[in-house]
Coordinates of C-alpha atoms and ligand atoms in Angstrom, one line a residue:
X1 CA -59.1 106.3 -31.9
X2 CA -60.6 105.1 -28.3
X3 CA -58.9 107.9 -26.5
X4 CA -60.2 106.2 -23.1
X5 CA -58.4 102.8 -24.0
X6 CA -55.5 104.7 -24.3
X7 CA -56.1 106.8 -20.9
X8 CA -55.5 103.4 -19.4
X9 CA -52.4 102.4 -20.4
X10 CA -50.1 104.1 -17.7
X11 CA -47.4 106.6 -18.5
X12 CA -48.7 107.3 -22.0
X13 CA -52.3 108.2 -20.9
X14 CA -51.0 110.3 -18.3
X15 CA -49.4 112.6 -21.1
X16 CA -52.4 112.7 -23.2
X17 CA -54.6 113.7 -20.0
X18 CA -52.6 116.0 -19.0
X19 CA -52.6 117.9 -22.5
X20 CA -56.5 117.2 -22.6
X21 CA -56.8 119.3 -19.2
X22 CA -54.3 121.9 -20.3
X23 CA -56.2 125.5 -21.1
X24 CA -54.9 129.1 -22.5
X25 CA -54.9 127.8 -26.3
X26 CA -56.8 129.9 -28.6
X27 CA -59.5 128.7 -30.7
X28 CA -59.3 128.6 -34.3
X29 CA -61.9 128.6 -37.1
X30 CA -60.0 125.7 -39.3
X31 CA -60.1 123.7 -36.1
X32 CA -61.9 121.3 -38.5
X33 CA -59.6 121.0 -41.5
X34 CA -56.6 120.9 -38.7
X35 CA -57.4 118.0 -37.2
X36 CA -57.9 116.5 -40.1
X37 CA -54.4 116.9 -40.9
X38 CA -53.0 116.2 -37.6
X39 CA -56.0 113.1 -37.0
X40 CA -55.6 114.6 -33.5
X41 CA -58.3 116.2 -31.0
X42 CA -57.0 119.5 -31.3
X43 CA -57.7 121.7 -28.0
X44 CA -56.2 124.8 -29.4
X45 CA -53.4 127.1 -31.0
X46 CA -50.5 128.6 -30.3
X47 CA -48.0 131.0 -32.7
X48 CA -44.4 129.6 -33.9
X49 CA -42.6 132.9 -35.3
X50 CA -41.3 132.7 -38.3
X51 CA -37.7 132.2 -38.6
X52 CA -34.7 131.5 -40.9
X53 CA -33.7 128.1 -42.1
X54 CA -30.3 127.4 -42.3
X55 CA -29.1 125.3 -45.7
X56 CA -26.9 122.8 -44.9
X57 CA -26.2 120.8 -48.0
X58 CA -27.8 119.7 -51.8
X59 CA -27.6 117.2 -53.6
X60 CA -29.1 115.9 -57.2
X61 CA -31.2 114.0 -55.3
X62 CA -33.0 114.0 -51.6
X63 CA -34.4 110.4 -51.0
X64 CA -35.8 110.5 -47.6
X65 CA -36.3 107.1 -45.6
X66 CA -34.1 104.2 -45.5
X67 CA -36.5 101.5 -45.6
X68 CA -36.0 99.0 -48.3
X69 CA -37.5 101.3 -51.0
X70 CA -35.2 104.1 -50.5
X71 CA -32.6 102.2 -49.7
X72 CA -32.9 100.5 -53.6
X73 CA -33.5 104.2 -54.9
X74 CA -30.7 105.3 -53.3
X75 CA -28.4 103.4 -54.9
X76 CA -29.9 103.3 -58.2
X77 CA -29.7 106.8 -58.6
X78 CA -26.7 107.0 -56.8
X79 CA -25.4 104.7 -59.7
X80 CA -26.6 106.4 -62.5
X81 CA -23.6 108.8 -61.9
X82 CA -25.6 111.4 -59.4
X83 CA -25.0 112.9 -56.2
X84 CA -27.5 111.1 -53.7
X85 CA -28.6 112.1 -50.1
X86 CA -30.4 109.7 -48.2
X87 CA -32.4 110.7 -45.2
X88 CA -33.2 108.6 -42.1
X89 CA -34.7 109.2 -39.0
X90 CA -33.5 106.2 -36.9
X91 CA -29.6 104.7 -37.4
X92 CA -29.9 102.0 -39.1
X93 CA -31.5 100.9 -42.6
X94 CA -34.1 98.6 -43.6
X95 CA -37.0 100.2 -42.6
X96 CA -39.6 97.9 -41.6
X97 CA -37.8 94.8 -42.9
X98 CA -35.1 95.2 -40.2
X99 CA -36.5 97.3 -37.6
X100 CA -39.5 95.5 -37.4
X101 CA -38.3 92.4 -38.1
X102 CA -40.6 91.7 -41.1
X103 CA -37.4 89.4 -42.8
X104 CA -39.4 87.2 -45.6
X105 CA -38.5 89.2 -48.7
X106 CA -42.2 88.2 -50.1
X107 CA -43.5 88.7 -53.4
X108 CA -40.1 88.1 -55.9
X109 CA -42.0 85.0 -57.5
X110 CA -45.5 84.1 -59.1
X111 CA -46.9 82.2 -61.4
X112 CA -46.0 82.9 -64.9
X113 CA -48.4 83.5 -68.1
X114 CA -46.8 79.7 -68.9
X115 CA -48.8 78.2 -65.9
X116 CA -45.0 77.9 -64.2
X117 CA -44.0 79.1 -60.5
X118 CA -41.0 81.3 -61.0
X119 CA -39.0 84.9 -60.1
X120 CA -39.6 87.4 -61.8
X121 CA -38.3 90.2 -59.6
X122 CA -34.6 90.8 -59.9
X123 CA -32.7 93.6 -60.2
X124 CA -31.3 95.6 -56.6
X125 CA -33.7 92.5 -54.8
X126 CA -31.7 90.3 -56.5
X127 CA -28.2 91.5 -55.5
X128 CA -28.7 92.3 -51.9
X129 CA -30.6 89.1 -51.3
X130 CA -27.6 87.3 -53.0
X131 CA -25.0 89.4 -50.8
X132 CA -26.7 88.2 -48.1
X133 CA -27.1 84.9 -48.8
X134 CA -23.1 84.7 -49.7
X135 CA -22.2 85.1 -46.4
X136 CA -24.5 82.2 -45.0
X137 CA -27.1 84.9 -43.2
X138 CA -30.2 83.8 -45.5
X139 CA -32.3 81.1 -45.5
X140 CA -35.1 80.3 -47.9
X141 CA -38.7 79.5 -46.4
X142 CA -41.2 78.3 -48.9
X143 CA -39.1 77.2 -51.3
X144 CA -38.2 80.3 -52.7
X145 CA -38.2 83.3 -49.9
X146 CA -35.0 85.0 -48.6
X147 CA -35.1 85.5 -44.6
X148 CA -32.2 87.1 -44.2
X149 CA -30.4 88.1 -40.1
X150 CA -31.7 91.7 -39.7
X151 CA -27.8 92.7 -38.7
X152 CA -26.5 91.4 -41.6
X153 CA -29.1 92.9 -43.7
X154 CA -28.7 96.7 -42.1
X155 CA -25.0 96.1 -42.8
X156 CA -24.7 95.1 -46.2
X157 CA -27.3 98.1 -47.3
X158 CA -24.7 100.5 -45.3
X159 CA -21.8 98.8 -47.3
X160 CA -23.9 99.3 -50.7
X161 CA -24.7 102.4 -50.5
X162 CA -20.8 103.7 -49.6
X163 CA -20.1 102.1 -52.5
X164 CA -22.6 103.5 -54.6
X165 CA -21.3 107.0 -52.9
X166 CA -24.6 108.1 -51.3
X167 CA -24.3 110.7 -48.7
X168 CA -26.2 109.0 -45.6
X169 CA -27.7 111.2 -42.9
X170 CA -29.0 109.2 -39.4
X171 CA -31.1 111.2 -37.3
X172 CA -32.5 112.9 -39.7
X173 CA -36.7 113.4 -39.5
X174 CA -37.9 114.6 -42.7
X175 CA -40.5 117.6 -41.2
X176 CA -41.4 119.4 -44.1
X177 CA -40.8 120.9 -47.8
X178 CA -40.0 124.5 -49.5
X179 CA -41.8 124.4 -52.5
X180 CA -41.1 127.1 -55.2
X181 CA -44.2 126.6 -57.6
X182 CA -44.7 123.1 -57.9
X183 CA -41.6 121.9 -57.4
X184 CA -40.0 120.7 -54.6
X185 CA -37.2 123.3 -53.9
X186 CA -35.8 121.8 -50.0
X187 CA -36.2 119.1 -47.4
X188 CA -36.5 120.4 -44.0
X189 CA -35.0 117.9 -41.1
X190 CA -35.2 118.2 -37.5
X191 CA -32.3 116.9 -36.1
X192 CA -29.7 116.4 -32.9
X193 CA -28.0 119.7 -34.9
X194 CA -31.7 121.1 -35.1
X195 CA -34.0 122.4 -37.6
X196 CA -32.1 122.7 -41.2
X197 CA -33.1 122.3 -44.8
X198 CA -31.7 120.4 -47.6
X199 CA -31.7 121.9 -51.2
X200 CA -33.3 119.1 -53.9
X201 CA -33.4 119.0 -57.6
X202 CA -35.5 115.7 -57.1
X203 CA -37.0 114.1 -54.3
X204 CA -37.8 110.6 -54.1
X205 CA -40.8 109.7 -50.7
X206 CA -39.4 106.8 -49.5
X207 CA -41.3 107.8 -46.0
X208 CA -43.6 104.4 -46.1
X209 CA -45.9 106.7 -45.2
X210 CA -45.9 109.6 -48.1
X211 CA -44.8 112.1 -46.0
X212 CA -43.4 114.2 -48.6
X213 CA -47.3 113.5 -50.7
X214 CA -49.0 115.3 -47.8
X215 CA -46.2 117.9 -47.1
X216 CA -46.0 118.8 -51.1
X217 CA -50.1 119.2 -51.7
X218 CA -50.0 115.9 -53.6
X219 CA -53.2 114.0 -53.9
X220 CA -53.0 110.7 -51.6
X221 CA -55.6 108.4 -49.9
X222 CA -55.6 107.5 -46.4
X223 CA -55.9 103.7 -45.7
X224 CA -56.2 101.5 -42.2
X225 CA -54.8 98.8 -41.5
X226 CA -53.9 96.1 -39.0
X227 CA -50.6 97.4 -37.2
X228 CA -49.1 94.3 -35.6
X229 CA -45.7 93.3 -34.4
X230 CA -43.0 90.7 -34.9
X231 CA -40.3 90.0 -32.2
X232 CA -37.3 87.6 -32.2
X233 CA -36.3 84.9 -29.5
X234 CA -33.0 83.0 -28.9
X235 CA -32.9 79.6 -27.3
X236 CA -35.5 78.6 -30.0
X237 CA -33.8 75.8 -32.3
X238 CA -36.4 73.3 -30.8
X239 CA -39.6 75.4 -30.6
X240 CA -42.5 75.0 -33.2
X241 CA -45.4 76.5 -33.2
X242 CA -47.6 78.1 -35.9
X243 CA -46.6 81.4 -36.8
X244 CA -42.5 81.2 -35.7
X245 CA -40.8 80.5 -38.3
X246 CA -36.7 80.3 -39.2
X247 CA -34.0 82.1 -39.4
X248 CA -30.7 82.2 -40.5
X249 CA -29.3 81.4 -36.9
X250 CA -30.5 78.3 -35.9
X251 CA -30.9 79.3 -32.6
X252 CA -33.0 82.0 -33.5
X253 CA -37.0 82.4 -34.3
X254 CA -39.0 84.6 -35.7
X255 CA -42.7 85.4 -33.9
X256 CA -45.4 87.2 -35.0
X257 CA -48.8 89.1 -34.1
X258 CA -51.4 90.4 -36.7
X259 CA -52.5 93.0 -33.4
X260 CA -55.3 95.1 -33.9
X261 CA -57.5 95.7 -37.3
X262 CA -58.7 98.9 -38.9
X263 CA -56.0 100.8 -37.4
X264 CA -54.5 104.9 -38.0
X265 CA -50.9 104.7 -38.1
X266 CA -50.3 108.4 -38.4
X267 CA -52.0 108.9 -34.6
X268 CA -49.7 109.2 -32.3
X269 CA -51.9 108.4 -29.7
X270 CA -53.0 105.0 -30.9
X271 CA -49.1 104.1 -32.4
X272 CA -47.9 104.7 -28.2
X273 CA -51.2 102.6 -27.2
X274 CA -50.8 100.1 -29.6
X275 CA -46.6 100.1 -29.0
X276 CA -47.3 99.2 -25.3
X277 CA -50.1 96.3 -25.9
X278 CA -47.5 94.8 -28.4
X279 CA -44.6 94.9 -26.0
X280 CA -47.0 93.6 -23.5
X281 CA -48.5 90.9 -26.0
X282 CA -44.7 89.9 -26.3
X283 CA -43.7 89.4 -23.3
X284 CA -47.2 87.1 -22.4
X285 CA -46.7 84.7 -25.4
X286 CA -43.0 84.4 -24.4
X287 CA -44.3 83.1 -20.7
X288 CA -46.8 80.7 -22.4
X289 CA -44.0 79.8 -25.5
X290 CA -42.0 78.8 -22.4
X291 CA -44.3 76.4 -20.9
X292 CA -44.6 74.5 -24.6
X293 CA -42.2 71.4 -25.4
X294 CA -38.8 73.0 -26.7
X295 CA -39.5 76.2 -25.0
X296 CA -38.2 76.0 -21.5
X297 CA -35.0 78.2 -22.2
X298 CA -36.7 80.8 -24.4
X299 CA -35.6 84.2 -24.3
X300 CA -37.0 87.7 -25.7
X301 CA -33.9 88.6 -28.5
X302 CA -35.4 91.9 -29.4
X303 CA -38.7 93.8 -29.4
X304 CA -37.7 95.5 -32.6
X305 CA -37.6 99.3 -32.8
X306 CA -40.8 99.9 -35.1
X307 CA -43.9 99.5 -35.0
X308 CA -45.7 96.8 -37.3
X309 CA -47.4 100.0 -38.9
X310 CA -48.8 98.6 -42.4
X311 CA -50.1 101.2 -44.8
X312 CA -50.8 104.6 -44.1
X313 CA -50.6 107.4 -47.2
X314 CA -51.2 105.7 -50.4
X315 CA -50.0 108.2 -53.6
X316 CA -53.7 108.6 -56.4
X317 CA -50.8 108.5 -58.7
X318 CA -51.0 109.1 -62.5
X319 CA -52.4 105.5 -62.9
X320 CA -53.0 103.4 -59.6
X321 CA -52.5 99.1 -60.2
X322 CA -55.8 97.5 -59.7
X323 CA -56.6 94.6 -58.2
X324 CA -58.1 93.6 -62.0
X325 CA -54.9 94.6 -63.9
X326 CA -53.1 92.5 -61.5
X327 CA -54.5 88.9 -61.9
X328 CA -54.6 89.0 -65.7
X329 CA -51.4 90.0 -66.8
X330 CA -51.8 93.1 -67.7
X331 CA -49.1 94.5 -69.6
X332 CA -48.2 98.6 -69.6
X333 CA -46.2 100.3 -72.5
X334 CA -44.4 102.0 -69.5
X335 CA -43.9 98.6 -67.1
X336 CA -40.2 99.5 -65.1
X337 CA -40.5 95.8 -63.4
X338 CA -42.5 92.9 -63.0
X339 CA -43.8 91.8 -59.4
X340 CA -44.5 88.6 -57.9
X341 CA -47.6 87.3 -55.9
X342 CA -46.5 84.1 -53.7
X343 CA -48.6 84.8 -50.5
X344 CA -52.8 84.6 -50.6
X345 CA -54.4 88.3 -50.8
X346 CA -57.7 89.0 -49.4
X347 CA -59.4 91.9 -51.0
X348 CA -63.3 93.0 -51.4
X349 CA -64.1 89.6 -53.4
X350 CA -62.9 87.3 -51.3
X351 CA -59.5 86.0 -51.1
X352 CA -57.0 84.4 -53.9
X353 CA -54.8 81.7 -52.8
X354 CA -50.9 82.1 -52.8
X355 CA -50.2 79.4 -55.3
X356 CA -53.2 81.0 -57.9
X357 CA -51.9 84.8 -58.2
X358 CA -50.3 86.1 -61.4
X359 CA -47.2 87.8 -61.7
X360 CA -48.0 91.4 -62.6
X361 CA -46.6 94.5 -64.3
X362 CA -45.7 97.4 -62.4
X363 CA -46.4 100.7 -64.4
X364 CA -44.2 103.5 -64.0
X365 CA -47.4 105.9 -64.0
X366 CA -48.0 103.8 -60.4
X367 CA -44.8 105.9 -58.7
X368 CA -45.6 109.0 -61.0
X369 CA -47.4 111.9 -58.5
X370 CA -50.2 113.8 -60.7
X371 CA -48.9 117.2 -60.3
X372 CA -45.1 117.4 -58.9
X373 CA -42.4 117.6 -61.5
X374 CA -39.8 116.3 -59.5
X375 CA -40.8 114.0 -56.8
X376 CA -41.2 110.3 -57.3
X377 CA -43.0 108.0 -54.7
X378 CA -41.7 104.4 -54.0
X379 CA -42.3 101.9 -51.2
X380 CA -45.3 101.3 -49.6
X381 CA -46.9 104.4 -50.6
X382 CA -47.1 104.0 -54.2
X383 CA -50.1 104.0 -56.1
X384 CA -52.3 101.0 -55.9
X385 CA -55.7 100.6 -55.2
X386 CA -57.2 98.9 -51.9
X387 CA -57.9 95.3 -53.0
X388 CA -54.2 95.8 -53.3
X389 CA -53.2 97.0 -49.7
X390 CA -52.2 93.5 -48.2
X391 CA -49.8 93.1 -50.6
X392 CA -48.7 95.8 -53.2
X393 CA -45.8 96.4 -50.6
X394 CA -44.3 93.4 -49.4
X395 CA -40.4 93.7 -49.7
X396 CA -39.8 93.0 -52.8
X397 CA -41.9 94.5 -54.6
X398 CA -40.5 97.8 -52.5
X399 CA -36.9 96.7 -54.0
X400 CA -38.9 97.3 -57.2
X401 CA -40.6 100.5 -56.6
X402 CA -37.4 102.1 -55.2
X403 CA -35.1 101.2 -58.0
X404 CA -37.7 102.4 -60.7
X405 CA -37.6 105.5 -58.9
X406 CA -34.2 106.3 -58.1
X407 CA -33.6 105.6 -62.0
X408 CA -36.1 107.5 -63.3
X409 CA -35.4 110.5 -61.1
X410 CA -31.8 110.0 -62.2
X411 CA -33.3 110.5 -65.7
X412 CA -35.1 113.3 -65.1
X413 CA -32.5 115.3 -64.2
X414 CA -29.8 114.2 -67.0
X415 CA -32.7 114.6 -69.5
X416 CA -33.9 117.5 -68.1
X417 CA -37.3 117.2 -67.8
X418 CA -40.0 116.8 -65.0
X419 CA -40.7 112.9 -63.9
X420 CA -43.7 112.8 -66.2
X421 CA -41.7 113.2 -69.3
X422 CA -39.2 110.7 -69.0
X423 CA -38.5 108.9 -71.7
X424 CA -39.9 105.4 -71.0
X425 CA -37.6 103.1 -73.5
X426 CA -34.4 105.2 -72.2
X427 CA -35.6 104.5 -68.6
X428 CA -36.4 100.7 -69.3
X429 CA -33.1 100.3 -70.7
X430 CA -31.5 101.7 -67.9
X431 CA -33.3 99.4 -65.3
X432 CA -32.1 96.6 -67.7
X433 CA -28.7 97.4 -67.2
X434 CA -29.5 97.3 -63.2
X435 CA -30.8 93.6 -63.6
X436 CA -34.8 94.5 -63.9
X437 CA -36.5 92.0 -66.4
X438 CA -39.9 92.9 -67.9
X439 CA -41.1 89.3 -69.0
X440 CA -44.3 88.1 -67.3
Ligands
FAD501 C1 -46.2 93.4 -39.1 C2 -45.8 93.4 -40.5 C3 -45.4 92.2 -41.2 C4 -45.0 92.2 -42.5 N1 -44.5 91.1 -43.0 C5 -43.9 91.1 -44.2 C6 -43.3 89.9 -44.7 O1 -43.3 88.9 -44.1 N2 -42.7 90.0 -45.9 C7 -42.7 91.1 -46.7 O2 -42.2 91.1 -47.8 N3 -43.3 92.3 -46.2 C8 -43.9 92.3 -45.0 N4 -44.5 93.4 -44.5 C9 -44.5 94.6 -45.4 C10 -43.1 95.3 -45.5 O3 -42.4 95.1 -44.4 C11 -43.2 96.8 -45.7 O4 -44.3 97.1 -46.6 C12 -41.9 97.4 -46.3 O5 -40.9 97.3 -45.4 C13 -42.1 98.8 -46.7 O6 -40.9 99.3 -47.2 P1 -40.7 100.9 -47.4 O7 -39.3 101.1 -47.7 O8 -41.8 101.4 -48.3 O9 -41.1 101.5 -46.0 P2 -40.6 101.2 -44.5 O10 -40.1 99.8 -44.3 O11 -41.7 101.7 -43.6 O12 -39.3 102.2 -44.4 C14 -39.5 103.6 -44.3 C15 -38.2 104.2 -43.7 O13 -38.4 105.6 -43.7 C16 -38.0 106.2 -42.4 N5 -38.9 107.3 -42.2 C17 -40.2 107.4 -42.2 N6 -40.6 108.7 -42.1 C18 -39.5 109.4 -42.1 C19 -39.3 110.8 -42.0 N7 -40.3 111.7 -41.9 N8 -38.0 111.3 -42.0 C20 -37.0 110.4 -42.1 N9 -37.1 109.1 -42.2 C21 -38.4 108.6 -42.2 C22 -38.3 105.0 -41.5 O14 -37.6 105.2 -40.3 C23 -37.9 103.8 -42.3 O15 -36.6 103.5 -42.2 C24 -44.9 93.4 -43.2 C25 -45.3 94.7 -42.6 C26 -45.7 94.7 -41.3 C27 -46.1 96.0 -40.7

């Protein structure tokens, strides 16, 4: 990070001067390794005292974050007859689909080994994009892509997983893991009622950013990215420009920045600096938008609440996708769903246009962990390899992820065996009975 950037943007820098300047810490021989962890300049140490945990709950399951991923393994575990937690930090769901705004559920068609265009991921996408649509708060953009209101979207996920009978918990920031062996024993939250654990019998990362990888000793890459932003204005039925695009409310546009390349999204001094250029960025392109034909009346809808914060953690799970497997259809003996490929991927040999990519197999060795017997990894930070960052976790290939897992932890615990056992054809015929489809 450019720590003097940061220093001058304002409030923010004043905070990180004022720890730079602050003395008294003692040293520490793993000063190295530490900061490693924490990707922060570490200026010294001081002592928390052990203490005692209080247990507040368990459940079958612990899925923590409520992005789209966890939302879909939520509910499919939740419906294989199990008792489901699902933790969130902020109140709302969605994840980065909502909170950021992100609302084109990409990557639910391809082309098809038959040289045709078509959809091939259905399933839990399926159903909450047809919820949505049902009430008129969907729209399709390029031909095929659900952009659904973010509000409507956060509601209908609350409204699916009541009726699935998950146990939601807002406020909730995952902070850590009791492990007893291997195994994942507890969740520990901070939260409004403070610091309290969660007992598990499995424990799905939703995170987005593998929190529970790093937290549980599992092996995971770190990758960069460019962390961007999208915002929303009203007043905007006659504005066009490149890069606003539709939404359900006609009055309503969606904007968008790529931001800054190469970027750490686990540093909390470049997520703050990059937080306040967005906002910033926003609030400039809104003056110029105004000055553009059909933008006199423009107005700043919301800034969204996350950050555009792409890729962070990235699972080396039992058998990463690869760029290779995925443009020649590739077929797995243990494929839980098949993903699309509708938007052009750049990756180290160049790029592959939108209209040109395969549909391709999702393996259920891709959301196994190595070494944990009972945690499964969906979402964003699910095993695939870097020619595969820009677009392994685009929505709805997320949706996919986190119903494969939610089932398949499900399975574990009915069968009784760690996530690396289950039984694929019992697994693949329980995803068939949620809507999945395996045909490429
Ligand atoms: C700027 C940008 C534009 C994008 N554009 C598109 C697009 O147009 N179409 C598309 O399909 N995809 C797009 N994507 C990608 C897509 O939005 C994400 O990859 C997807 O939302 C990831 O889903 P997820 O459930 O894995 O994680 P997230 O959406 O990141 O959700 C993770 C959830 O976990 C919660 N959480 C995290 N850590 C903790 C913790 N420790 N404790 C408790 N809760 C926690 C978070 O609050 C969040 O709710 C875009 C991404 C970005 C950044």
């Amino acid at each position: 990070m450019d720590r003097r950037n940061f220093l001058k943007i304002g409030a923010a820098g004043t905070a990180a001067a004022s720890l730079g300047l602050a003395t008294g810490f003692s040293p520490d021989p793993r000063k190295k390794e530490i900061e490693a962890k924490t990707r922060l300049d570490v200026k010294g140490y001081v002592s928390e005292p052990a203490r005692k945990i209080p247990v507040v709950d368990a459940a079958d399951i612990v899925v923590l974050g409520g992005g789209p991923a966890g939302v879909a393994a939520a509910v499919s575990a939740a419906r294989q007859g199990l008792d489901v937690i699902l933790l969130e930090r902020e109140y709302y769901l969605g994840g980065l689909w909502t909170g950021c705004c992100v609302l084109p559920v990409n990557n639910t068609s391809g082309l098809l080994k038959n040289g045709k265009w078509g959809q091939v991921i259905y399933g839990f996408s399926d159903e909450i994009c047809s919820r949505l649509a049902s009430m008129g708060l969907s729209v399709t953009i390029k031909g095929d892509t659900p952009v659904p209101d973010p509000e409507a979207a956060k509601y209908v996920m609350e409204l699916m997983l009541g009726e699935a009978g998950v146990r939601l918990l807002y406020n909730c920031q995952g902070a850590g893991v009791i492990l007893s062996g291997d195994r994942i024993d507890a969740v520990l939250v901070e939260s409004k009622s403070g610091r309290v654990a969660i007992k598990a019998k499995a424990v799905v990362d939703c995170s987005g950013d593998g929190d529970i990888l790093e937290w549980a000793g599992e092996d995971f890459e770190l990758r960069k990215a460019h962390i961007g932003a999208m915002w929303r204005c009203g007043n905007a039925a006659d504005f066009k420009r490149r890069g606003v695009h539709k939404t359900p409310i006609d009055s309503v546009k969606l904007f968008h920045t790529n931001g800054e390349y190469d970027q750490d999204g686990l540093d909390i001094y470049n997520l703050t600096r990059l937080q306040l250029k967005m906002r910033k960025h926003m609030w400039d392109t809104l003056e110029k938008d105004r000055q553009l034909p059909g933008g006199e009346n423009l107005f700043l809808l919301d800034s969204t609440t996350l950050l555009g914060v792409r890729v962070t953690r990235v699972l080396n799970s039992v058998r990463n996708v690869t760029y290779a497997d995925s443009v020649r259809y590739a077929s797995y003996a243990d494929c839980v769903g098949v993903a699309g490929a509708d938007n052009s991927l750049k990756y180290s040999g160049g790029t592959l246009p939108g209209k040109k990519r395969p549909v391709w197999q999702l393996p259920y060795s891709a959301i196994t962990p190595k070494r944990i017997p009972n945690l499964l990894v969906a979402g964003r930070c699910f095993g695939f390899d870097k020619d595969l960052t820009y677009d392994a976790r685009e929505v709805g290939t997320c949706f996919l992820t986190g119903q494969a897992a939610g089932t398949a932890a499900a399975l574990s615990l009915l069968d009784r065996c760690s996530v690396q056992e289950v039984n694929i054809a019992r697994l693949q015929a329980r995803l068939a009975e949620g809507g999945v489809r395996f045909d490429m």
